[in-house]
XYZ file of C-alpha atoms in Angstrom:
753
model
C -55.345 -40.883 -77.079
C -58.890 -41.546 -78.221
C -60.698 -38.569 -79.621
C -64.035 -38.051 -81.337
C -63.695 -36.521 -84.779
C -65.674 -33.282 -84.778
C -66.682 -32.216 -88.294
C -65.551 -28.863 -89.623
C -68.078 -27.318 -91.965
C -65.975 -24.354 -93.004
C -64.044 -26.051 -95.786
C -66.152 -28.860 -97.194
C -69.214 -26.831 -98.137
C -67.546 -24.161 -100.161
C -68.865 -25.918 -103.226
C -72.432 -24.864 -102.390
C -71.689 -21.480 -103.909
C -70.522 -22.971 -107.184
C -72.686 -22.746 -110.246
C -72.469 -24.557 -113.572
C -71.387 -22.855 -116.735
C -74.309 -21.151 -118.506
C -76.115 -23.223 -121.111
C -78.324 -22.370 -124.030
C -81.952 -21.587 -123.143
C -83.961 -24.797 -122.795
C -80.827 -26.929 -122.589
C -79.591 -28.608 -119.426
C -75.942 -29.291 -118.745
C -74.628 -32.702 -117.785
C -74.547 -31.830 -114.076
C -78.010 -30.311 -114.220
C -79.434 -33.446 -115.843
C -77.778 -35.562 -113.167
C -79.245 -33.362 -110.430
C -82.701 -33.353 -112.021
C -82.781 -37.146 -112.236
C -81.739 -37.301 -108.579
C -84.569 -34.968 -107.564
C -87.267 -36.759 -109.523
C -86.327 -40.302 -108.527
C -85.886 -39.273 -104.867
C -89.413 -37.969 -104.500
C -91.109 -40.394 -106.895
C -89.858 -43.509 -105.106
C -90.964 -42.280 -101.695
C -94.322 -41.146 -103.078
C -94.829 -44.703 -104.361
C -93.847 -46.149 -100.988
C -96.377 -43.940 -99.205
C -99.134 -45.069 -101.568
C -99.173 -48.462 -99.864
C -101.025 -46.914 -96.937
C -104.044 -47.176 -99.237
C -105.445 -50.740 -99.487
C -106.301 -50.177 -103.155
C -102.680 -49.500 -104.184
C -101.562 -53.129 -104.317
C -104.381 -54.151 -106.665
C -103.267 -51.524 -109.196
C -99.568 -52.359 -108.793
C -99.461 -54.634 -111.828
C -97.921 -58.071 -112.181
C -97.684 -60.197 -110.012
C -100.493 -58.636 -107.934
C -103.985 -58.992 -109.379
C -106.536 -56.252 -109.872
C -109.382 -58.591 -110.772
C -110.172 -62.153 -111.768
C -111.743 -63.433 -114.992
C -112.944 -67.031 -115.156
C -110.874 -67.802 -112.069
C -107.645 -66.467 -113.616
C -105.983 -63.355 -112.148
C -106.021 -60.134 -114.165
C -103.150 -57.671 -113.735
C -103.305 -53.879 -114.015
C -101.831 -52.522 -117.236
C -100.814 -49.220 -115.637
C -98.832 -49.674 -112.435
C -99.611 -47.482 -109.434
C -95.915 -47.711 -108.476
C -93.882 -47.942 -111.713
C -90.420 -47.542 -110.164
C -91.065 -50.168 -107.490
C -92.615 -52.485 -110.075
C -89.639 -52.080 -112.420
C -87.202 -53.327 -109.778
C -89.463 -56.194 -108.711
C -90.186 -57.422 -112.214
C -86.699 -57.047 -113.644
C -84.481 -57.991 -110.701
C -86.315 -59.952 -108.008
C -88.886 -62.046 -109.877
C -86.321 -63.726 -112.171
C -84.063 -64.680 -109.213
C -83.555 -68.419 -108.526
C -86.040 -69.715 -106.002
C -88.189 -66.587 -106.193
C -89.104 -67.317 -109.810
C -90.441 -70.720 -108.727
C -92.885 -69.308 -106.196
C -96.496 -70.112 -107.132
C -98.420 -67.165 -108.506
C -100.814 -67.500 -105.566
C -97.958 -66.548 -103.258
C -98.064 -63.048 -104.735
C -101.700 -62.296 -105.563
C -103.306 -64.270 -102.725
C -100.933 -64.589 -99.784
C -98.669 -61.528 -99.980
C -101.325 -59.286 -101.498
C -103.796 -60.362 -98.824
C -101.344 -59.549 -96.034
C -100.525 -56.137 -97.508
C -104.209 -55.273 -97.895
C -104.891 -56.386 -94.325
C -102.092 -54.204 -92.946
C -103.208 -51.231 -95.048
C -106.800 -51.639 -93.866
C -105.549 -51.681 -90.274
C -104.835 -47.946 -90.674
C -101.613 -48.004 -88.647
C -100.637 -44.778 -86.911
C -98.788 -41.836 -88.433
C -95.782 -39.899 -87.151
C -97.998 -36.809 -87.384
C -100.151 -38.123 -84.542
C -97.388 -39.427 -82.272
C -95.226 -36.298 -82.312
C -92.053 -38.180 -83.255
C -90.537 -40.268 -86.036
C -91.354 -43.911 -85.418
C -89.459 -47.042 -86.417
C -91.729 -47.748 -89.394
C -91.062 -44.263 -90.783
C -87.315 -44.667 -90.224
C -87.117 -48.032 -91.993
C -89.494 -47.055 -94.819
C -87.457 -43.957 -95.697
C -84.237 -45.997 -95.530
C -85.640 -48.568 -97.962
C -86.823 -45.742 -100.227
C -83.362 -44.151 -100.454
C -81.706 -47.494 -101.264
C -84.372 -48.208 -103.874
C -83.968 -44.827 -105.552
C -80.243 -45.476 -106.082
C -81.050 -48.731 -107.887
C -83.811 -46.998 -109.844
C -81.425 -44.342 -111.131
C -79.074 -47.113 -112.214
C -81.840 -48.889 -114.102
C -83.221 -45.732 -115.723
C -79.989 -43.982 -116.649
C -77.593 -46.909 -116.847
C -73.843 -47.123 -116.340
C -71.942 -45.595 -119.296
C -69.470 -47.818 -121.095
C -65.794 -46.871 -121.126
C -62.329 -48.374 -121.521
C -61.672 -51.644 -119.700
C -60.473 -51.038 -116.139
C -57.351 -52.689 -114.762
C -58.512 -54.276 -111.505
C -54.996 -55.535 -110.823
C -53.646 -51.998 -110.696
C -52.484 -50.139 -107.625
C -55.065 -49.150 -104.988
C -53.967 -47.588 -101.726
C -56.517 -48.894 -99.219
C -55.633 -46.143 -96.758
C -56.878 -43.424 -99.151
C -60.575 -42.674 -99.625
C -60.024 -41.590 -103.224
C -58.538 -44.972 -104.119
C -61.409 -46.855 -102.497
C -63.907 -44.751 -104.461
C -61.928 -45.327 -107.674
C -61.901 -49.073 -107.021
C -65.676 -49.010 -106.534
C -66.228 -47.150 -109.810
C -63.888 -49.521 -111.651
C -65.649 -52.537 -110.165
C -69.115 -51.304 -111.098
C -67.956 -50.642 -114.651
C -66.502 -54.131 -115.021
C -69.563 -55.737 -113.428
C -71.876 -54.054 -115.917
C -69.717 -53.973 -119.052
C -66.924 -56.478 -118.395
C -66.481 -60.061 -117.245
C -66.225 -59.401 -113.514
C -69.333 -61.450 -112.683
C -67.839 -64.538 -114.374
C -64.508 -63.943 -112.661
C -66.079 -63.567 -109.213
C -68.063 -66.782 -109.568
C -64.900 -68.586 -110.656
C -63.009 -67.064 -107.738
C -65.693 -68.141 -105.265
C -65.422 -71.683 -106.636
C -61.647 -71.915 -106.543
C -60.632 -69.636 -103.663
C -61.722 -69.432 -100.028
C -61.891 -65.616 -100.192
C -63.199 -63.268 -102.884
C -60.381 -60.884 -102.023
C -58.000 -63.270 -103.761
C -59.396 -61.992 -107.049
C -57.562 -58.679 -107.320
C -56.399 -55.557 -105.452
C -59.519 -53.758 -106.684
C -61.829 -56.291 -105.013
C -59.933 -55.929 -101.731
C -60.409 -52.147 -101.920
C -64.084 -52.575 -102.885
C -64.658 -54.781 -99.849
C -63.236 -52.015 -97.633
C -65.471 -49.471 -99.374
C -68.594 -51.614 -98.868
C -67.763 -52.401 -95.234
C -67.338 -48.721 -94.356
C -70.620 -47.755 -96.026
C -72.528 -50.684 -94.526
C -71.089 -49.864 -91.100
C -72.221 -46.262 -91.557
C -75.733 -47.443 -92.434
C -75.948 -49.677 -89.352
C -74.546 -46.898 -87.150
C -77.121 -44.474 -88.487
C -80.038 -46.846 -87.839
C -79.007 -48.179 -84.442
C -77.068 -45.244 -82.931
C -77.953 -41.909 -84.550
C -81.644 -42.748 -84.990
C -83.747 -42.042 -81.880
C -85.408 -45.414 -82.553
C -82.013 -47.165 -82.454
C -82.098 -48.418 -78.827
C -85.635 -49.714 -79.377
C -84.656 -51.545 -82.578
C -81.649 -53.099 -80.849
C -83.911 -54.281 -78.040
C -86.279 -55.716 -80.639
C -83.447 -57.636 -82.324
C -82.214 -58.819 -78.946
C -85.664 -60.127 -77.967
C -86.101 -62.013 -81.234
C -82.559 -63.394 -80.981
C -83.296 -64.679 -77.500
C -86.446 -66.503 -78.663
C -85.041 -68.276 -81.743
C -84.531 -71.990 -80.880
C -81.042 -72.349 -82.352
C -80.334 -75.618 -80.502
C -83.536 -77.273 -81.743
C -82.833 -76.117 -85.294
C -79.324 -77.603 -85.155
C -80.724 -80.869 -83.798
C -83.229 -81.025 -86.661
C -80.454 -80.399 -89.196
C -78.617 -83.484 -87.917
C -81.191 -85.697 -89.671
C -79.393 -87.201 -92.657
C -82.347 -87.593 -95.024
C -83.150 -84.236 -96.642
C -86.892 -84.920 -96.920
C -87.128 -85.943 -93.259
C -85.067 -82.939 -92.228
C -87.305 -80.526 -94.149
C -90.423 -82.133 -92.756
C -89.033 -81.830 -89.229
C -88.037 -78.202 -89.730
C -91.472 -77.290 -91.090
C -93.138 -78.992 -88.139
C -90.835 -77.245 -85.694
C -91.482 -73.767 -87.072
C -94.958 -73.952 -88.633
C -96.974 -76.691 -86.887
C -99.990 -75.519 -84.896
C -101.172 -77.378 -81.832
C -104.186 -75.336 -80.784
C -107.600 -76.876 -80.086
C -108.934 -75.197 -83.214
C -106.260 -76.850 -85.338
C -107.218 -80.304 -84.015
C -110.970 -79.756 -84.431
C -110.457 -78.447 -87.975
C -108.322 -81.471 -88.810
C -110.987 -83.844 -87.415
C -113.658 -82.027 -89.410
C -115.581 -80.972 -86.320
C -115.158 -77.283 -87.190
C -114.304 -75.182 -90.205
C -112.004 -72.151 -90.124
C -111.870 -72.151 -86.340
C -108.976 -70.224 -84.777
C -106.243 -72.854 -84.921
C -103.722 -71.089 -82.699
C -100.202 -70.011 -83.606
C -97.058 -71.777 -84.767
C -93.587 -71.123 -83.371
C -92.763 -68.285 -85.769
C -96.032 -66.553 -84.991
C -95.530 -67.033 -81.263
C -92.139 -65.329 -81.502
C -93.673 -62.390 -83.378
C -96.655 -62.069 -81.041
C -94.540 -62.404 -77.894
C -92.093 -59.684 -78.959
C -94.973 -57.362 -79.809
C -96.713 -58.263 -76.560
C -93.641 -57.195 -74.585
C -93.818 -53.853 -76.369
C -97.522 -53.538 -75.687
C -97.073 -54.186 -71.976
C -94.572 -51.316 -71.759
C -96.973 -48.894 -73.446
C -99.787 -50.010 -71.154
C -97.672 -48.912 -68.199
C -97.714 -45.423 -69.678
C -101.482 -45.344 -70.229
C -102.132 -46.750 -66.749
C -99.859 -44.128 -65.187
C -101.657 -41.275 -66.952
C -105.102 -42.672 -66.083
C -104.139 -42.722 -62.392
C -102.216 -39.424 -62.350
C -103.473 -36.759 -59.928
C -104.398 -33.579 -61.718
C -104.123 -35.358 -65.064
C -106.659 -35.531 -67.881
C -110.192 -36.417 -66.874
C -111.931 -39.649 -67.795
C -113.894 -37.690 -70.386
C -110.682 -36.467 -72.036
C -109.247 -39.981 -72.260
C -112.571 -41.453 -73.390
C -112.687 -38.998 -76.296
C -109.185 -40.082 -77.334
C -110.114 -43.771 -77.163
C -113.264 -43.127 -79.171
C -111.289 -41.314 -81.855
C -108.760 -44.173 -82.188
C -111.605 -46.569 -83.021
C -112.912 -44.346 -85.828
C -112.423 -45.047 -89.528
C -109.501 -44.073 -91.751
C -111.652 -41.372 -93.360
C -112.314 -39.775 -89.976
C -108.619 -39.958 -89.031
C -107.570 -38.297 -92.288
C -110.199 -35.600 -91.882
C -109.022 -34.773 -88.347
C -105.372 -34.590 -89.448
C -106.320 -32.263 -92.289
C -108.327 -30.093 -89.920
C -105.398 -30.004 -87.485
C -103.003 -29.004 -90.245
C -105.262 -26.313 -91.715
C -106.050 -24.739 -88.343
C -102.493 -24.969 -86.925
C -103.800 -26.784 -83.878
C -102.625 -30.035 -82.360
C -104.345 -33.269 -83.262
C -105.350 -33.627 -79.584
C -107.023 -30.204 -79.688
C -109.003 -31.200 -82.757
C -110.036 -34.546 -81.262
C -111.337 -32.953 -78.079
C -113.007 -30.022 -79.796
C -114.810 -32.310 -82.250
C -115.955 -34.483 -79.365
C -117.014 -31.655 -77.021
C -115.653 -28.079 -77.147
C -115.863 -27.922 -73.349
C -113.208 -30.639 -73.079
C -110.664 -28.489 -74.904
C -111.552 -25.368 -72.935
C -110.888 -27.148 -69.642
C -107.516 -28.590 -70.721
C -104.356 -27.207 -69.094
C -100.949 -27.141 -70.754
C -99.709 -30.038 -68.634
C -102.841 -32.061 -69.312
C -102.423 -31.443 -73.050
C -98.911 -32.923 -72.894
C -100.267 -35.919 -70.972
C -103.034 -36.388 -73.538
C -100.448 -36.388 -76.324
C -98.469 -39.044 -74.458
C -101.598 -41.081 -73.795
C -102.655 -40.805 -77.438
C -99.204 -41.884 -78.625
C -99.118 -44.895 -76.280
C -102.635 -45.957 -77.253
C -101.748 -45.779 -80.949
C -98.625 -47.884 -80.374
C -100.713 -50.502 -78.535
C -103.266 -50.590 -81.335
C -100.560 -50.854 -84.016
C -99.040 -53.917 -82.358
C -102.415 -55.549 -81.876
C -103.293 -55.018 -85.543
C -99.939 -56.369 -86.751
C -100.389 -59.421 -84.521
C -103.878 -59.974 -85.938
C -102.627 -59.736 -89.522
C -99.621 -62.039 -89.131
C -100.613 -64.388 -86.319
C -104.387 -64.528 -85.886
C -105.784 -64.093 -89.377
C -108.102 -66.740 -90.757
C -107.235 -68.016 -93.296
C -103.598 -67.911 -92.167
C -101.873 -66.246 -95.119
C -98.571 -65.792 -93.284
C -98.031 -69.501 -92.585
C -99.069 -70.475 -96.092
C -96.674 -67.906 -97.565
C -93.808 -69.425 -95.554
C -94.783 -72.901 -96.783
C -94.807 -71.616 -100.370
C -91.302 -70.229 -99.887
C -90.048 -73.504 -98.401
C -91.526 -75.434 -101.327
C -89.971 -73.057 -103.849
C -86.495 -73.304 -102.333
C -86.751 -77.016 -101.479
C -84.427 -78.211 -104.303
C -81.738 -75.786 -103.114
C -82.228 -76.758 -99.472
C -81.914 -80.444 -100.348
C -78.680 -79.854 -102.264
C -77.210 -77.737 -99.488
C -78.182 -80.250 -96.812
C -76.630 -83.151 -98.686
C -73.256 -81.467 -99.286
C -72.811 -78.828 -96.569
C -73.137 -79.016 -92.801
C -75.829 -76.390 -92.284
C -75.421 -76.575 -88.512
C -72.208 -74.584 -88.884
C -74.116 -71.852 -90.702
C -76.800 -71.703 -87.991
C -74.063 -71.368 -85.369
C -72.388 -68.663 -87.468
C -75.701 -66.792 -87.766
C -76.227 -67.012 -84.017
C -72.730 -65.704 -83.328
C -73.187 -62.941 -85.899
C -76.343 -61.645 -84.203
C -74.708 -61.915 -80.781
C -71.726 -59.910 -82.049
C -73.959 -57.362 -83.709
C -75.920 -56.744 -80.519
C -72.644 -56.405 -78.617
C -71.296 -53.940 -81.197
C -74.418 -51.800 -80.687
C -73.960 -51.485 -76.930
C -72.114 -48.605 -75.174
C -68.304 -48.874 -75.282
C -65.702 -48.092 -72.588
C -64.280 -44.596 -72.817
C -60.576 -44.178 -73.434
C -58.759 -41.067 -72.288
C -62.004 -39.180 -71.905
C -60.136 -36.032 -70.813
C -58.727 -35.671 -74.341
C -62.125 -35.593 -76.033
C -63.252 -32.179 -77.171
C -66.129 -30.571 -75.291
C -68.615 -30.562 -78.183
C -67.834 -34.171 -79.002
C -68.327 -35.279 -75.400
C -71.795 -33.770 -75.331
C -72.825 -36.042 -78.197
C -70.856 -39.227 -77.602
C -71.119 -39.464 -73.850
C -73.698 -41.762 -72.264
C -75.472 -41.627 -68.960
C -72.810 -44.033 -67.680
C -69.653 -42.352 -66.435
C -67.213 -44.655 -68.213
C -68.933 -45.410 -71.515
C -69.512 -43.821 -74.900
C -71.882 -44.456 -77.792
C -70.823 -47.017 -80.424
C -68.814 -45.401 -83.223
C -68.778 -46.132 -86.943
C -65.389 -47.795 -86.401
C -66.990 -50.275 -83.976
C -69.301 -51.475 -86.729
C -66.415 -51.526 -89.209
C -64.527 -53.726 -86.775
C -67.520 -56.045 -86.378
C -68.086 -56.431 -90.132
C -64.376 -56.804 -90.829
C -64.138 -59.700 -88.385
C -67.160 -61.472 -89.879
C -66.499 -61.055 -93.592
C -64.584 -64.334 -93.842
C -67.635 -66.227 -92.590
C -69.476 -64.964 -95.665
C -66.544 -65.848 -97.933
C -66.464 -69.396 -96.511
C -70.211 -69.823 -97.049
C -70.004 -68.614 -100.659
C -67.007 -70.880 -101.330
C -68.800 -73.947 -99.989
C -71.880 -73.305 -102.129
C -69.897 -72.495 -105.284
C -67.549 -75.479 -104.987
C -69.939 -78.124 -103.648
C -73.282 -77.129 -105.204
C -72.518 -76.304 -108.866
C -76.182 -76.406 -109.925
C -77.064 -73.654 -107.419
C -73.972 -71.665 -108.385
C -74.839 -71.884 -112.095
C -78.427 -70.736 -111.520
C -77.320 -67.592 -109.722
C -74.511 -67.060 -112.233
C -76.981 -67.060 -115.128
C -79.381 -64.774 -113.258
C -76.608 -62.309 -112.356
C -75.352 -62.071 -115.947
C -78.856 -61.454 -117.258
C -79.881 -59.004 -114.546
C -76.775 -56.829 -114.747
C -77.624 -55.943 -118.353
C -80.494 -53.834 -117.033
C -77.914 -51.375 -115.702
C -76.139 -50.905 -119.032
C -76.554 -47.467 -120.558
C -78.029 -47.797 -124.019
C -79.593 -45.626 -126.667
C -82.883 -47.496 -126.325
C -85.992 -45.955 -127.777
C -87.896 -44.197 -125.028
C -91.220 -42.352 -125.109
C -91.052 -38.609 -125.630
C -93.797 -36.285 -124.339
C -96.188 -34.829 -126.861
C -95.485 -31.285 -128.110
C -91.821 -31.604 -127.158
C -89.163 -30.406 -129.572
C -87.543 -33.182 -131.554
C -83.792 -33.054 -130.934
C -81.669 -33.157 -134.021
C -79.028 -35.316 -132.341
C -79.184 -38.282 -129.930
C -79.240 -37.348 -126.248
C -75.858 -38.877 -125.631
C -74.289 -36.597 -128.223
C -72.672 -33.433 -126.912
C -74.901 -31.399 -129.205
C -77.918 -31.896 -126.925
C -76.234 -31.982 -123.532
C -74.573 -28.693 -122.746
C -70.903 -28.954 -121.843
C -70.066 -28.184 -118.233
C -66.718 -29.921 -118.134
C -65.103 -26.701 -116.921
C -67.588 -26.220 -114.106
C -65.662 -26.380 -110.829
C -68.022 -28.862 -109.179
C -68.207 -31.285 -112.119
C -67.782 -34.925 -111.048
C -67.018 -38.049 -113.024
C -70.392 -39.554 -112.288
C -72.047 -36.515 -113.864
C -70.292 -37.192 -117.142
C -73.159 -39.417 -118.243
C -75.726 -36.751 -117.285
C -78.988 -38.704 -116.865
C -77.723 -41.490 -119.082
C -80.365 -43.110 -121.256
C -82.963 -40.633 -119.940
C -81.015 -37.507 -120.905
C -83.071 -36.754 -124.020
C -86.330 -37.434 -122.168
C -85.493 -35.050 -119.341
C -84.321 -32.452 -121.848
C -87.711 -32.762 -123.571
C -89.672 -32.498 -120.333
C -87.718 -29.381 -119.427
C -87.905 -27.778 -122.877
C -91.724 -27.724 -123.056
C -92.026 -25.700 -119.846
C -92.901 -21.988 -120.105
C -89.793 -19.798 -120.044
C -90.546 -18.325 -116.603
C -91.110 -21.800 -115.133
C -87.920 -23.047 -116.782
C -85.945 -20.307 -115.066
C -87.358 -21.243 -111.652
C -86.751 -24.941 -112.214
C -83.233 -24.241 -113.427
C -82.435 -22.276 -110.273
C -83.644 -25.181 -108.128
C -81.675 -27.704 -110.181
C -78.495 -25.602 -109.991
C -78.816 -25.348 -106.226
C -79.378 -29.100 -105.974
C -76.369 -29.855 -108.178
C -74.157 -27.766 -105.906
C -75.732 -29.449 -102.873
C -74.909 -32.928 -104.233
C -71.357 -31.811 -104.925
C -70.971 -30.662 -101.325
C -72.376 -33.959 -100.033
C -69.841 -35.843 -102.120
C -66.986 -33.766 -100.691
C -68.178 -34.351 -97.132
C -68.661 -38.077 -97.775
C -65.110 -38.449 -99.096
C -63.745 -36.482 -96.134
C -65.580 -38.658 -93.627
C -64.347 -41.845 -95.240
C -60.779 -40.602 -95.006
C -61.246 -39.800 -91.316
C -62.415 -43.356 -90.661
C -59.487 -44.782 -92.621
C -57.141 -42.611 -90.551
C -58.743 -43.872 -87.331
C -58.726 -47.545 -88.192
C -56.287 -49.981 -89.774
C -58.614 -51.910 -92.044
C -55.628 -53.429 -93.862
C -54.133 -54.885 -90.687
C -50.819 -53.102 -91.143
C -49.053 -52.877 -87.740
C -47.095 -49.859 -88.962
C -50.270 -47.769 -88.721
C -50.384 -48.132 -84.971
C -53.638 -50.001 -84.438
C -53.695 -52.547 -81.688
C -55.665 -55.047 -83.736
C -56.994 -55.441 -87.235
C -60.069 -53.355 -87.721
C -59.969 -51.744 -84.284
C -59.938 -47.979 -83.645
C -56.480 -46.518 -84.017
C -54.778 -43.799 -81.971
C -56.760 -40.836 -83.311
C -60.174 -41.815 -81.985
C -63.583 -42.595 -83.376
C -66.171 -41.093 -85.691
C -69.856 -40.485 -85.061
C -70.697 -39.951 -88.732
C -69.630 -41.860 -91.811
C -69.636 -41.478 -95.594
C -72.513 -41.854 -98.017
C -74.651 -39.300 -99.838
C -77.599 -41.601 -99.226
C -77.476 -40.737 -95.505
C -78.224 -37.079 -96.146
C -80.936 -37.951 -98.658
C -82.440 -40.318 -96.087
C -82.322 -37.656 -93.382
C -83.992 -35.201 -95.763
C -87.035 -37.468 -96.043
C -87.226 -37.731 -92.259
C -86.735 -33.983 -91.789
C -89.604 -33.196 -94.188
C -92.125 -35.387 -92.327
C -94.991 -33.234 -91.076
C -95.640 -33.454 -87.313
C -98.617 -32.170 -85.317
C -98.086 -29.016 -83.207
C -96.904 -29.809 -79.693
C -99.250 -27.240 -78.125
C -103.018 -26.765 -78.541
C -102.505 -23.843 -80.907
C -99.218 -23.423 -82.726
C -97.305 -23.944 -85.960
C -96.923 -27.327 -87.583
C -93.660 -29.069 -86.862
C -91.536 -31.236 -89.111
C -89.201 -34.137 -88.533
C -86.264 -31.781 -88.134
C -87.989 -30.103 -85.152
C -88.382 -33.403 -83.261
C -85.062 -34.917 -84.277
C -83.675 -37.115 -81.550
C -87.063 -37.450 -79.844
C -88.395 -40.936 -79.195
C -92.088 -41.763 -79.115
C -93.199 -39.942 -75.966
C -94.838 -42.996 -74.445
C -92.007 -45.430 -75.082
C -90.128 -46.778 -72.101
C -88.473 -49.636 -73.974
C -85.237 -48.205 -75.344
C -85.780 -44.850 -73.640
C -82.753 -43.089 -72.136
C -81.360 -45.157 -69.292
C -78.019 -45.866 -67.739
C -75.454 -46.390 -70.480
C -77.593 -44.769 -73.214
C -76.634 -41.778 -75.339
C -78.226 -38.719 -76.887
C -78.981 -39.430 -80.601
C -79.947 -35.792 -81.236
C -76.582 -34.501 -80.013
C -74.729 -37.107 -82.092
C -76.739 -36.260 -85.215
C -76.040 -32.568 -84.663
C -72.291 -33.255 -84.809
C -72.644 -34.656 -88.309
C -74.954 -31.924 -89.520
C -72.483 -29.145 -88.791
C -70.746 -29.752 -92.113
C -73.852 -30.527 -94.178
C -75.659 -27.645 -95.924
C -79.413 -27.349 -95.820
C -81.125 -29.083 -98.692
C -82.326 -26.507 -101.236
C -86.027 -26.164 -101.912
C -86.806 -28.073 -105.106
C -90.607 -28.072 -104.805
C -90.974 -26.257 -108.135
C -89.087 -29.009 -109.988
C -91.087 -31.758 -108.279
C -94.453 -30.082 -108.861
C -94.040 -29.332 -112.579
C -91.835 -32.244 -113.669
C -92.860 -34.940 -111.182
C -96.140 -35.979 -112.886
C -94.713 -36.168 -116.451
C -91.655 -38.012 -115.094
C -93.945 -40.556 -113.467
C -95.796 -41.012 -116.767
C -92.458 -41.451 -118.510
C -91.369 -44.188 -116.102
C -94.752 -45.924 -116.458
C -94.381 -45.891 -120.246
C -90.881 -47.321 -119.962
C -92.207 -50.158 -117.805
C -94.873 -50.880 -120.422
C -92.291 -50.984 -123.213
C -90.063 -53.268 -121.152
C -92.966 -55.631 -120.408
C -94.122 -55.751 -124.034
C -90.582 -56.303 -125.321
C -89.173 -58.799 -122.836
C -92.296 -60.108 -121.134
C -92.469 -60.824 -117.424
C -91.075 -63.914 -115.761
C -93.814 -66.425 -115.069
C -96.515 -64.357 -116.737
């Protein structure tokens, strides 16, 4: 009988009370160093992401975005405004095949111009709308993924004995999947696994033919990727809206026309036809510009831009229904109230920031501040119900403006940077496209992509209930939908979807590797070079001034206190902060003794918190493995490979990154919901959609994201307050990372620079 797995928080969080073994004053243990690096990278990466709200950030980013021009040549900032983001871009993405061949103008003219335009548009904040929007959700998700890669680049993967990937791995046990993942990462970074995987892709139709470890790693990745998708599209309040967005785009893509164009045998003719199909403009302005009758006239939109603008227009029309309803409501806000809101929306970024600051400092809603600044009488005459309607009207108006500004930037800008950027990308990847077209039937891949998106949308829809009477009461409250016979998609549904589609990816990789050796060799060389960045080394790194000079290297046990007997010690903590251990020790050692004690308390609490998250993550993975037969073994009782087994389904999956992601969302500051009241945070509005949104709002067959999220949170402890560590060590850590980026650039140079 199907049953939702309801988390039990009584056993998994016992580790939160654990504390590391005491260390010498001024010395951090291995687990403490690991926790400190986690804290600093977590907040530094997201701080860098948020900087891009400012139009000036991109010009001080560093290569490949210019800060100035001298004699027509671009000049790049020496000190990056976002060192962690720049490190990943310069060391991993820029050297990649195809990307490395992009013209420099793609970065400092086209992409930089688009980013500046979007920043200048002053898109709305979650603070104003009273809920966490889709941009906030996706930005925090990208930040958490990026911070994991950043920790790998900064600390590195420690070298150890060669791992036997042909050993025994029980794919029904979470511990074995995690061990396979650790073994695979070690061999990728320090062994020959990259070479072996490329050879396997060339010779075999499936990467899983390589070894038992790779089969277990695939299961591990599928479960975590399924958890990520489930979190975005089911647990997130923006999930139904994002699914609708994907569905609308999917419906507009001309798959049949693309397949017809790919039937052209000559690669040059095919490319020319594809570019015309997707990028050609047929507006009157385009013709008059071409004839020379006008210059820089609005030349209309191409197919890609029409898809973007149409999807956003559908959104806009839904929000307009909300504003129209409020404008016509009896007993609603007066015309003067709504006019003041409209007038505020058209004000500058400086005025918007000032009003938010005033709202925050006075513990009053942003609507109260807007009306009071316009005319104090407007606020005095506002009832509680009218205030709620004003908030909804304000939210809808901001959403309309956001979509109009995005459409202007991507579809109606002159010069058209978006179209030119796409043309640059096509030109850069043209040699690869030609080779693929000559040797592989790309129509099959377009069909596979279409079927993948169709399956994904289906996997994200409500599912039929099975034996609903056996589901526990608390689980029903979260998983049930407004339809009597349906439930919300479970993690296992996404596991099933990915499991069924993995062989499509294997087939695609095999065709490229076996039929296009020049493309395979380019990526092989890039992968071998890039993976070295993640090797832990005793490289020379800058040390803050006035810091004590350690008598031994940081990787020596003399400078990293031993906590091997600490009950919550984990294997991944064995490397402490890796190559940054001595640097973090130095940053910590120069703090005043009282500050050190406060920081140490925060770090200890965070180390125990991470340990608890790891325990919960492992437990959740085991529950999913118990519910589903990912190995396809009939003896386990599943009706089909990858389908939910007899125990039921899970509404939360593994991954420490999920909790770290949720922490960023929970800490988002939100305007008070009443004229005068305390500030709210993301945690207070969890599960709430944008008040004015009707697209994706609860309807027949929908579910309650807040109730589902609450199920998973029952076994997760509250994140400890680490503000003291961020405030005193955040700035010097940022300087340290910036110095490391400088050293890397001076030593290795930058691709294409």
